[in-house]
Tab-separated table of C-alpha atoms and ligand atoms in Angstrom:
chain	number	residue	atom	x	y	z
A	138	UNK	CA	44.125	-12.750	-47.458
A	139	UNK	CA	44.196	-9.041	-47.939
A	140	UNK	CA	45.533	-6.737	-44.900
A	141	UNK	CA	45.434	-2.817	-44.737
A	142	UNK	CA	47.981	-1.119	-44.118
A	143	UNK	CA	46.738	1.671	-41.655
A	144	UNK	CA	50.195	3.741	-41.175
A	145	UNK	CA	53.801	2.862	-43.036
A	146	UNK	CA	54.582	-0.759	-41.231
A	147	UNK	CA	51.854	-0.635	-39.633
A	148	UNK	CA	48.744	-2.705	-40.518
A	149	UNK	CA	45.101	-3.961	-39.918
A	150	UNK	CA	45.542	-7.908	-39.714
A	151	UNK	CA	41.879	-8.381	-37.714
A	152	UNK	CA	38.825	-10.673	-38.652
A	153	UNK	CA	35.334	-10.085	-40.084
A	154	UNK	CA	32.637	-11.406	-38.288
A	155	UNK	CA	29.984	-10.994	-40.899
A	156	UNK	CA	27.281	-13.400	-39.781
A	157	UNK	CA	27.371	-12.162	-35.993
A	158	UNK	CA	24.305	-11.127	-34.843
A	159	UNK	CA	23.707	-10.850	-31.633
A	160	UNK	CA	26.886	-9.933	-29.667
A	161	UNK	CA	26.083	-11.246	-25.729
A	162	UNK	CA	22.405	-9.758	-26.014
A	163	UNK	CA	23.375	-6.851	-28.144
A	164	UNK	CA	21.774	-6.844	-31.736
A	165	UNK	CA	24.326	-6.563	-34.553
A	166	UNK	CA	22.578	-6.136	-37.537
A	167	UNK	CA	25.310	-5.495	-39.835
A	168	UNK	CA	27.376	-7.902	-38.106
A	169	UNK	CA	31.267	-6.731	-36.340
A	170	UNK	CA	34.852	-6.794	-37.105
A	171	UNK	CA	37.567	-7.578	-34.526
A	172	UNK	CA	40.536	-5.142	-34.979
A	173	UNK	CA	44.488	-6.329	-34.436
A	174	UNK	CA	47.235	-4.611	-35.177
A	175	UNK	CA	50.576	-5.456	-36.235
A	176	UNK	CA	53.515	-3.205	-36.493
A	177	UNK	CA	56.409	-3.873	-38.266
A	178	UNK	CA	59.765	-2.342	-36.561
A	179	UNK	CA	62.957	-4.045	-35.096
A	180	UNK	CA	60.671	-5.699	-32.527
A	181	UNK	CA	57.296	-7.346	-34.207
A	182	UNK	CA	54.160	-6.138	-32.337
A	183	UNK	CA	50.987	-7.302	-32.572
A	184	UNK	CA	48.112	-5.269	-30.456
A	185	UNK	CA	44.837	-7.250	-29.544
A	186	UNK	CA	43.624	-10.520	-30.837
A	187	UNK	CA	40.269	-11.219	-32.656
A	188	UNK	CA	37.794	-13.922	-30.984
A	189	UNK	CA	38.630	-17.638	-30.897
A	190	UNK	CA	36.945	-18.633	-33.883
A	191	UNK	CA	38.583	-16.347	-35.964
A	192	UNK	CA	42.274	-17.080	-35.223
A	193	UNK	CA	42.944	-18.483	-38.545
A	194	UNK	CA	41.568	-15.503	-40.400
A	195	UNK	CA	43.871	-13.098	-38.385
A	196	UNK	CA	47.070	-15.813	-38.638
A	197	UNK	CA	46.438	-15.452	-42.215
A	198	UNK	CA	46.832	-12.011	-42.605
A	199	UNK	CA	49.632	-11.676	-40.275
A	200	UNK	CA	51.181	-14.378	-42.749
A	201	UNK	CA	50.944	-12.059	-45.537
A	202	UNK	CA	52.788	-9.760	-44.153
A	203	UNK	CA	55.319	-11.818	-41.684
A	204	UNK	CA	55.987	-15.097	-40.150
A	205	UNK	CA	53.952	-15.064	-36.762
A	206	UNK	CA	57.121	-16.749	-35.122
A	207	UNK	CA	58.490	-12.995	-35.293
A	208	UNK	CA	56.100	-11.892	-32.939
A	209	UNK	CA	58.225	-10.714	-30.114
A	210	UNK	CA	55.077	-8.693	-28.034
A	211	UNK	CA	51.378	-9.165	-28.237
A	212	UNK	CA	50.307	-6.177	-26.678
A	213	UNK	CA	46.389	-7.304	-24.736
A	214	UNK	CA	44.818	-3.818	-24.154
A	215	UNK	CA	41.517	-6.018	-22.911
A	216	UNK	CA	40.993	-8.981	-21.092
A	217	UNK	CA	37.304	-9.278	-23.100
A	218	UNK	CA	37.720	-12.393	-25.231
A	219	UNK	CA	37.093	-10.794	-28.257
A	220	UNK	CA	40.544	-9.296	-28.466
A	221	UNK	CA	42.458	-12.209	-25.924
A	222	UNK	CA	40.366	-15.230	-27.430
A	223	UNK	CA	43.535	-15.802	-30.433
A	224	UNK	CA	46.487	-15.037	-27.676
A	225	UNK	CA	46.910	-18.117	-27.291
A	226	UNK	CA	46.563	-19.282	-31.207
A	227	UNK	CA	49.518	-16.579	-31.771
A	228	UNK	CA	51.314	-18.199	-29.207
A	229	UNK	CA	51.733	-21.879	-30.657
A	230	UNK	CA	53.567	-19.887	-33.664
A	231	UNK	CA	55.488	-17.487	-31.283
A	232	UNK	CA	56.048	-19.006	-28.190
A	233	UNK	CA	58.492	-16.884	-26.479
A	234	UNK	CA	56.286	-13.294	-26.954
A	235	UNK	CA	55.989	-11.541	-24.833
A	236	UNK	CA	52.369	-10.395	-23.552
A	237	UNK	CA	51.844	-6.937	-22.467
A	238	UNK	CA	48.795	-6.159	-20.250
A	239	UNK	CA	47.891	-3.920	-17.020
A	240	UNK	CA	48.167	-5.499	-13.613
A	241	UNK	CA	44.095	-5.999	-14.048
A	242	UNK	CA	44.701	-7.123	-17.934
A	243	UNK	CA	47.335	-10.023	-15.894
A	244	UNK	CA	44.627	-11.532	-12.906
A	245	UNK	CA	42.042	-11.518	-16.013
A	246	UNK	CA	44.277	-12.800	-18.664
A	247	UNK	CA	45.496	-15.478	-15.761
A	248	UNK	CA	41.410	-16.444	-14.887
A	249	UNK	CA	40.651	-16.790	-18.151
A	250	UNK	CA	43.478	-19.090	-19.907
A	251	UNK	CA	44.570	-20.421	-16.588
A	252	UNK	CA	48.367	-21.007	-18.711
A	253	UNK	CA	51.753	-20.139	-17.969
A	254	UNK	CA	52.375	-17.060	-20.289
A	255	UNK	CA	55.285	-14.608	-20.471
A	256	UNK	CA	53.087	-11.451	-19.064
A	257	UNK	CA	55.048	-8.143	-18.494
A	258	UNK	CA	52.629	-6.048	-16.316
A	259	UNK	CA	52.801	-2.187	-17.631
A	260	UNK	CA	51.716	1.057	-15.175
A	261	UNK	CA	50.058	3.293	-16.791
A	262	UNK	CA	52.273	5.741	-18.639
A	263	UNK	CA	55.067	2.945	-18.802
A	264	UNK	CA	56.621	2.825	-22.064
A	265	UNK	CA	58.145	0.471	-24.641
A	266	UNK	CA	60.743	1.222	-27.557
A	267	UNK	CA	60.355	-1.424	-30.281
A	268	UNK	CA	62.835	0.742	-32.973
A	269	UNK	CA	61.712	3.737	-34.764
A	270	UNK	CA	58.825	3.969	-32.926
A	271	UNK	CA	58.193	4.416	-28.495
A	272	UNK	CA	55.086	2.521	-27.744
A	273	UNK	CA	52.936	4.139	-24.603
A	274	UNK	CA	50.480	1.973	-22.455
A	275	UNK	CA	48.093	4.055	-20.776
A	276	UNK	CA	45.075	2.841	-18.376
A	277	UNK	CA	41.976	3.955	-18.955
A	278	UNK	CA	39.802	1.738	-16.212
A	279	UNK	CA	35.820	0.953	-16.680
A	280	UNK	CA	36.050	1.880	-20.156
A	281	UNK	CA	34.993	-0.284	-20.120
A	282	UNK	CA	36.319	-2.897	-17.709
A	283	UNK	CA	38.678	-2.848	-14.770
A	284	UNK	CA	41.796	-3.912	-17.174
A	285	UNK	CA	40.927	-1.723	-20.233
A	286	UNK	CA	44.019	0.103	-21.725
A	287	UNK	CA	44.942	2.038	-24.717
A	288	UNK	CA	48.244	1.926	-26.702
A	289	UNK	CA	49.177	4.943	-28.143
A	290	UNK	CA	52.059	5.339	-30.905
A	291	UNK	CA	53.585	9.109	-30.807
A	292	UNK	CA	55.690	8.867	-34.074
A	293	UNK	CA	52.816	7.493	-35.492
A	294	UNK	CA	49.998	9.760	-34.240
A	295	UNK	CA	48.131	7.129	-33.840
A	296	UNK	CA	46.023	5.828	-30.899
A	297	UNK	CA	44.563	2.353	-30.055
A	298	UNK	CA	42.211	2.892	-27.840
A	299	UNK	CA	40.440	-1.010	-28.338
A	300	UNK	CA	36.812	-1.061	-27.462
A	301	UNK	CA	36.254	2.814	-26.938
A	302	UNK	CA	35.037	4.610	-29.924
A	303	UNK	CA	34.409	1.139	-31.941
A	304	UNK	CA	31.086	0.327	-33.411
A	305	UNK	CA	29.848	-2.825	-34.597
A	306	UNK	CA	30.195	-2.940	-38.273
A	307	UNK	CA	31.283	-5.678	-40.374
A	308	UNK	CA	32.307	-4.283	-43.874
A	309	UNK	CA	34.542	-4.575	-46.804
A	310	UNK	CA	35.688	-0.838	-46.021
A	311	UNK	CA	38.657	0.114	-43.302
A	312	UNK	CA	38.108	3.587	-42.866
A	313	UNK	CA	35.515	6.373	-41.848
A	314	UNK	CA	35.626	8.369	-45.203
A	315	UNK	CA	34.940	5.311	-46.949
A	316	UNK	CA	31.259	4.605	-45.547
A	317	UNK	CA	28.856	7.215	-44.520
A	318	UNK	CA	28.656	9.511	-41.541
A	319	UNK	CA	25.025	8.747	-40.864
A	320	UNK	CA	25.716	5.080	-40.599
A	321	UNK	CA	28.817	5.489	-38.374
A	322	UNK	CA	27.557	7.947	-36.224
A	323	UNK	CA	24.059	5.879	-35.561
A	324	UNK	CA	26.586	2.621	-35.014
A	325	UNK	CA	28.965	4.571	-32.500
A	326	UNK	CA	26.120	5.702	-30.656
A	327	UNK	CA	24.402	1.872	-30.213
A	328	UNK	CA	28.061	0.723	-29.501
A	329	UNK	CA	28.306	3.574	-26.704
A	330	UNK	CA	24.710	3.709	-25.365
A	331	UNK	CA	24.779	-0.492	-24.455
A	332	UNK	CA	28.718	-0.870	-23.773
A	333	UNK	CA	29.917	2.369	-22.385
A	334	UNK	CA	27.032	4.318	-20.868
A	335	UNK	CA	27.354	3.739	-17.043
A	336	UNK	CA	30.747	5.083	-17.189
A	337	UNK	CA	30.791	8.516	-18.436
A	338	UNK	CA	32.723	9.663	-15.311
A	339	UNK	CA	35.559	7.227	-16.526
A	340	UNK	CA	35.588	7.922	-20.419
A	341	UNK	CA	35.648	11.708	-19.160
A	342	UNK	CA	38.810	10.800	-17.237
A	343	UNK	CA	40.143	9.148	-19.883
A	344	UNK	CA	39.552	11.582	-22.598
A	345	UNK	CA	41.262	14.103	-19.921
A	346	UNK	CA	44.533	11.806	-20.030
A	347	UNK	CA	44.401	11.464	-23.391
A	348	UNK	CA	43.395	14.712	-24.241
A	349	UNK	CA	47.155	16.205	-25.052
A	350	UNK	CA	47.926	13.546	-27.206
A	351	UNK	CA	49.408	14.239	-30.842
A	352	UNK	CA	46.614	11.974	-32.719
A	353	UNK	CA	45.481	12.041	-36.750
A	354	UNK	CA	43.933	8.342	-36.335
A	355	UNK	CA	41.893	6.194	-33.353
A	356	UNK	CA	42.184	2.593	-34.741
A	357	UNK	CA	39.718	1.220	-32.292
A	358	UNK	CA	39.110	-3.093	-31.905
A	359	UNK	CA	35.787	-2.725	-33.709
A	360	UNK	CA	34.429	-1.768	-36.931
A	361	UNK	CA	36.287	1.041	-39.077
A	362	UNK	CA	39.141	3.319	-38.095
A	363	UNK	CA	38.809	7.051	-37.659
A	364	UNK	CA	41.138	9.520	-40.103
A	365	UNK	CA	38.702	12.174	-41.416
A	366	UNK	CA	35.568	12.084	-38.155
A	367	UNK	CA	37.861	12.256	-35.742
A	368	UNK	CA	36.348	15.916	-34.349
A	369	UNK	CA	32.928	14.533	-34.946
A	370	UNK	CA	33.383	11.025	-32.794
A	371	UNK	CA	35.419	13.306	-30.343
A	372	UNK	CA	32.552	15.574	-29.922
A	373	UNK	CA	29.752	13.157	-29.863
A	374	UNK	CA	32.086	11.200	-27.046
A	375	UNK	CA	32.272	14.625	-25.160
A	376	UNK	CA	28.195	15.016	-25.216
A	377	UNK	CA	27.543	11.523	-24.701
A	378	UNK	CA	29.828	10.951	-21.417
A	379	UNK	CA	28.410	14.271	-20.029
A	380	UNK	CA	25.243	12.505	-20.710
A	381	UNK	CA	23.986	15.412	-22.940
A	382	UNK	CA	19.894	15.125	-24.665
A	383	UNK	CA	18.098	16.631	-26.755
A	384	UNK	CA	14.459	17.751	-26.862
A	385	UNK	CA	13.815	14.377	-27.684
A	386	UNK	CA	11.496	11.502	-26.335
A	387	UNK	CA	12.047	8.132	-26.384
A	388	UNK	CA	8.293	6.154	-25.632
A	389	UNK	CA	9.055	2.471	-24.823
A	390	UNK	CA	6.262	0.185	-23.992
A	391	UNK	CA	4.505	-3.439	-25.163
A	392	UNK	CA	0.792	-4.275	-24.674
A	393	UNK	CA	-1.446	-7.134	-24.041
A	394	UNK	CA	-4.891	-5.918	-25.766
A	395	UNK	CA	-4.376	-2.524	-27.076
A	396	UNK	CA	-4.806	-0.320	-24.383
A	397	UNK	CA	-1.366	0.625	-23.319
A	398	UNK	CA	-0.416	1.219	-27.024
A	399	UNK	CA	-3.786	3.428	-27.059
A	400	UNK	CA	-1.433	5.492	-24.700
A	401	UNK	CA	1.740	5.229	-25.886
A	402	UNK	CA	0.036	7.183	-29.077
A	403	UNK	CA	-1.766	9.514	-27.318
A	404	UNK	CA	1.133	10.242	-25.149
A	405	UNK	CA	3.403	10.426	-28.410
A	406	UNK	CA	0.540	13.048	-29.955
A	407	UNK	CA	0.487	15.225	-26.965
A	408	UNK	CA	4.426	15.803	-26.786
A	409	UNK	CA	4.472	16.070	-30.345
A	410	UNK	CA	2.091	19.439	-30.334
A	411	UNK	CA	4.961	21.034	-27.829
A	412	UNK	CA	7.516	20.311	-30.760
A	413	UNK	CA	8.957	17.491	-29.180
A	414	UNK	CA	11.450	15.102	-30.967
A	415	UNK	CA	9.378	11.719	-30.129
A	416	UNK	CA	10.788	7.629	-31.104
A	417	UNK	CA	8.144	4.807	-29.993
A	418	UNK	CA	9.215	1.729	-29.562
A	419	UNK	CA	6.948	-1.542	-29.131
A	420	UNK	CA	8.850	-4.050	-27.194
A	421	UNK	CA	7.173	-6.493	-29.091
A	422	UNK	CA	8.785	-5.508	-31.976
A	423	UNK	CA	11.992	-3.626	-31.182
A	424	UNK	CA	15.154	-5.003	-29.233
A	425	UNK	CA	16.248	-3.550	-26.273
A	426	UNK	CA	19.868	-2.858	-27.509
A	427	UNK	CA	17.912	-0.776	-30.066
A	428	UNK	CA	15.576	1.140	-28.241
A	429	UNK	CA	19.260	1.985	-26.280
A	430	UNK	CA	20.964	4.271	-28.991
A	431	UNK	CA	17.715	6.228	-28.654
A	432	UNK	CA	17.622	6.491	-24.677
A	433	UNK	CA	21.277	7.395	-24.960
A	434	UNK	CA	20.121	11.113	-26.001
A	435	UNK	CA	16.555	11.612	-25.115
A	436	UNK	CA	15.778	13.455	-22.271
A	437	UNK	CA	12.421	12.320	-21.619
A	438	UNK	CA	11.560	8.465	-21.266
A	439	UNK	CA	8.287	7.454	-21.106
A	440	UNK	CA	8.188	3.835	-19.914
A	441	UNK	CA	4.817	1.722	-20.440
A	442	UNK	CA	3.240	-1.594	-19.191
A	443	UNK	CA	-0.228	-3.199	-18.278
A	444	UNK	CA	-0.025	-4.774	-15.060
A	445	UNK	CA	0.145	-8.717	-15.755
A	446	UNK	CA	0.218	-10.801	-12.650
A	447	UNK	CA	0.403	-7.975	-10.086
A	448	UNK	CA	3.710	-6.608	-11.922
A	449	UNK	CA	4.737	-5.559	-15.397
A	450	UNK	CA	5.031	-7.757	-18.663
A	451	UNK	CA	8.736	-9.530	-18.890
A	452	UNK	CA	9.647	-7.467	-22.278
A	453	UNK	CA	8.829	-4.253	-20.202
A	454	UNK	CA	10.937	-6.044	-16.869
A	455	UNK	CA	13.776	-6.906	-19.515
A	456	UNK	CA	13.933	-3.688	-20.522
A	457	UNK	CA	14.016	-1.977	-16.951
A	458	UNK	CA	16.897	-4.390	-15.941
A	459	UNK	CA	18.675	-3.191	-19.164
A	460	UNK	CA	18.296	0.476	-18.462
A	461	UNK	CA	19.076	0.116	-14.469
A	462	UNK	CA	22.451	-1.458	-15.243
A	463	UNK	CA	23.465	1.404	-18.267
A	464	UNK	CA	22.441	3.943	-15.430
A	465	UNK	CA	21.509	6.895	-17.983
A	466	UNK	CA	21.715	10.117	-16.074
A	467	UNK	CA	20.065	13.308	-15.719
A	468	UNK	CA	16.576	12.226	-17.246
A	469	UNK	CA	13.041	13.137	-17.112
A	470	UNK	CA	10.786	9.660	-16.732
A	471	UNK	CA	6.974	9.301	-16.968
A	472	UNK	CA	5.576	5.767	-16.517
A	473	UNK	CA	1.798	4.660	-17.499
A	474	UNK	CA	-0.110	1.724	-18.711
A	475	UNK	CA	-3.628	0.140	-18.188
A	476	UNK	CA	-4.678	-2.567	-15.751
A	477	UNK	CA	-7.870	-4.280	-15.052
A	478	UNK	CA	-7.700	-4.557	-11.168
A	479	UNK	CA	-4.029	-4.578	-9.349
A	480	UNK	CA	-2.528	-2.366	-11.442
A	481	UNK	CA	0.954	-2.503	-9.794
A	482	UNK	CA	2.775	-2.127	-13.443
A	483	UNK	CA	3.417	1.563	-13.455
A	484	UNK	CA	4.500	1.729	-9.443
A	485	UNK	CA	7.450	-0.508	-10.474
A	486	UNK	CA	8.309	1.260	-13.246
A	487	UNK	CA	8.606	4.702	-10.999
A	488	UNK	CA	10.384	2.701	-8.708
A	489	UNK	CA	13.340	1.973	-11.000
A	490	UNK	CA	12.900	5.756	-12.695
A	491	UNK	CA	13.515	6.815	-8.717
A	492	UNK	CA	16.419	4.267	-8.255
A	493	UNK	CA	18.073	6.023	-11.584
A	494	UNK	CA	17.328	9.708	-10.201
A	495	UNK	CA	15.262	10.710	-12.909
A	496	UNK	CA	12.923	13.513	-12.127
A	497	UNK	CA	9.302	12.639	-12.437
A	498	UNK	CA	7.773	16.065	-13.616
A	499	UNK	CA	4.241	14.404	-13.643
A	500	UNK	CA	2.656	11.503	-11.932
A	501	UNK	CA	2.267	8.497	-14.215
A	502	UNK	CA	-0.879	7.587	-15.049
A	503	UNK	CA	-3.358	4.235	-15.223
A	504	UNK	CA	-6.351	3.680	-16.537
A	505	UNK	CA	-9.024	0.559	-16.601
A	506	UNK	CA	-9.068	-1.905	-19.086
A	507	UNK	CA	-9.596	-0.081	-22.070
A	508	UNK	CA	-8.971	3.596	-22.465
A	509	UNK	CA	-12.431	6.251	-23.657
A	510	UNK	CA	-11.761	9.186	-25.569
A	511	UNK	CA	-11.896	11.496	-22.608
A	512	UNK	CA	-9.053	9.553	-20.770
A	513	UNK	CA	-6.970	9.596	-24.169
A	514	UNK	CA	-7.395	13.381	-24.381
A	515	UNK	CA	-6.450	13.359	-20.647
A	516	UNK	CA	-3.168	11.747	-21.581
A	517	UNK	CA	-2.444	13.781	-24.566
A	518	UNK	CA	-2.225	16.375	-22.451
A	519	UNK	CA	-0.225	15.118	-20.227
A	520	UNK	CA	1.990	14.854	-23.343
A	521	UNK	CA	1.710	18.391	-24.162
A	522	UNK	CA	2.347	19.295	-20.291
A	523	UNK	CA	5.855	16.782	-20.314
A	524	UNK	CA	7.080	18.567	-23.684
A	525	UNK	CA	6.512	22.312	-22.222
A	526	UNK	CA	8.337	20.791	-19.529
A	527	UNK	CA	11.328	19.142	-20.873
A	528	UNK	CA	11.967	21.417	-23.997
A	529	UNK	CA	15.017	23.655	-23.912
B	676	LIG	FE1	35.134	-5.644	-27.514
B	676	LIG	FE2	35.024	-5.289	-24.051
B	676	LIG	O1	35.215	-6.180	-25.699
């Protein structure tokens, strides 16, 4: 079983989860890796875990390398079984490790595995020496959980930050330089808008803390490690968590018989004419994860539905649930969609554009059943009257 090794003694011994495709409601096309560490010094660390069914893949590697029994610390940075599901697995080989965690990593670690492990609770800023090298724990809360954590290796330069600044690829290649920017960056971006979004306050906090840090490689628990991006991911981080946009749209609707989509172009022509960066997505056809990494830097969302049963369609309610919990900020929203009598559909999609604080530079707009050419060209302006509005 092959293993990288990421720094002298210290190496990638994580799993490939190649056939993954849909990670707790998040689309993962090209499938994710699960990242643990092991580093080789007069104690034997090993930092996160991989997901249950994947234990053997990681014992393997570790084997390669070392007899698990030397274990002496598994260091859990995050409670999320994805990294904790193999603790446990490591645990039959080294039973008296030690596992490291924050006092929220220990009551989640504890709920979880309800067993009686060895857990040494580190504050943030606590520190371990394992030999040549100091090991420092520091806390880095709702980023994304209460318990998250990164370890950070001074002598090594070299941070391990576990679910911040991953991305969900599953590939033969280890590093950044190895696969292309494009690809990375659109994959970050995804991994940020649906896992990290509603906490930009934290991950500024956190970048704050870690900001002084000595660091020429983030080794995060998903997908490849950064060596030669590490200004780009650190200034896409920066815009993101300041929840930065661009003169972009993002137009996000589904339809029953046409008319909505009718719209949706029209709208889409309209902002286009003002120059106007514009993405439609059909919620027939595109996942919400997806339409996400779009949302993440638009600055205008256009959000439409027909009114179905007095309200809006499910795919369109799905959709609003999604976006309410990621909480993007400082937005411009613009609801419409046709109707043939109620027409309560683009009310409750203002409502939820209110509950997020977006500003609402124009009222949305309904129209009967099907859509004439006047009432298109009424809404393709519209579109040309959002893009003056919205462009920089
Ligand atoms: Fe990759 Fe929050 O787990």
């Amino acid at each position: 079983m092959e293993t990288t090794e990421i720094k002298p003694g210290v190496y990638w011994v994580g799993a490939i989860d190649w056939d993954v495709r849909n990670f707790h409601g998040y689309l993962t096309q090209r499938g994710t890796t699960y990242n643990a560490y092991l580093i080789i010094d007069e104690k034997v660390v090993l930092v996160d875990t991989v997901k249950a069914h994947l234990a053997d893949e990681m014992l393997a590697r570790i084997r390669a390398i070392i007899d698990p029994a030397k274990i002496d610390y598994i260091v859990s940075n995050h409670v999320e079984m994805d990294h904790s599901g193999s603790i446990s697995a490591v645990l039959e080989h080294a039973p008296s490790a030690k596992v490291i965690t924050s006092t929220m990593g220990a009551k989640g670690l504890k709920r979880h595995y309800k067993a009686d492990w060895d857990l040494q609770v580190v504050k943030s800023g606590d520190t371990l020496s394992i030999g040549k090298r100091t090991l420092a724990f520091v806390h880095v809360p709702m980023v994304h959980w209460p318990d998250s954590m990164v370890t950070y290796i001074h002598e090594d330069r070299l941070l391990l930050p576990n679910d911040g600044f991953g991305q969900h690829i599953a590939s033969s290649e280890r590093f950044d330089d190895e696969l292309d920017w494009g690809i990375l960056r659109e994959e970050a971006a995804k991994y940020y808008a649906n896992i990290i979004l509603p906490f930009g306050a934290n991950v500024q906090k956190a970048m704050e803390s870690l900001g002084g840090l000595d660091i020429d490689m983030i080794a995060p628990s998903h997908g490849i490690i950064w060596r030669s991006h590490i200004p780009d991911i650190l200034a896409e981080y920066q815009k993101w968590s300041t929840y930065a946009t661009e003169t972009c749209a993002v137009i996000v609707y589904d339809s029953m018989w046409g008319s909505t989509q009718k719209m949706a172009h029209a709208l889409g022509d309209g902002l286009r004419e003002t120059g106007v960066h514009v993405h439609h997505h059909n919620l027939k056809h595109t996942h919400i994860s997806d339409v996400m990494t779009d949302v993440l830097t638009a600055r205008l969302v256009c959000i439409g539905s027909p009114t179905l049963n007095n309200g809006i369609l499910p795919t369109v309610g799905a959709f609003l649930t999604y976006v309410k919990g990621l909480r993007p900020e400082k937005r411009f929203g613009f609801a419409f969609g046709s109707y043939g009598w109620g027409g309560q559909a683009v009310k409750e999609i203002e409502t939820v554009m209110d509950g997020l604080k977006w500003e609402r530079p124009e009222d949305g707009v309904r129209i009967t059943y099907i859509p004439d050419e006047d009432e298109l060209d009424a809404v393709r302006e519209t579109g040309r009257a959002l893009g003056k509005q919205i462009r920089d």
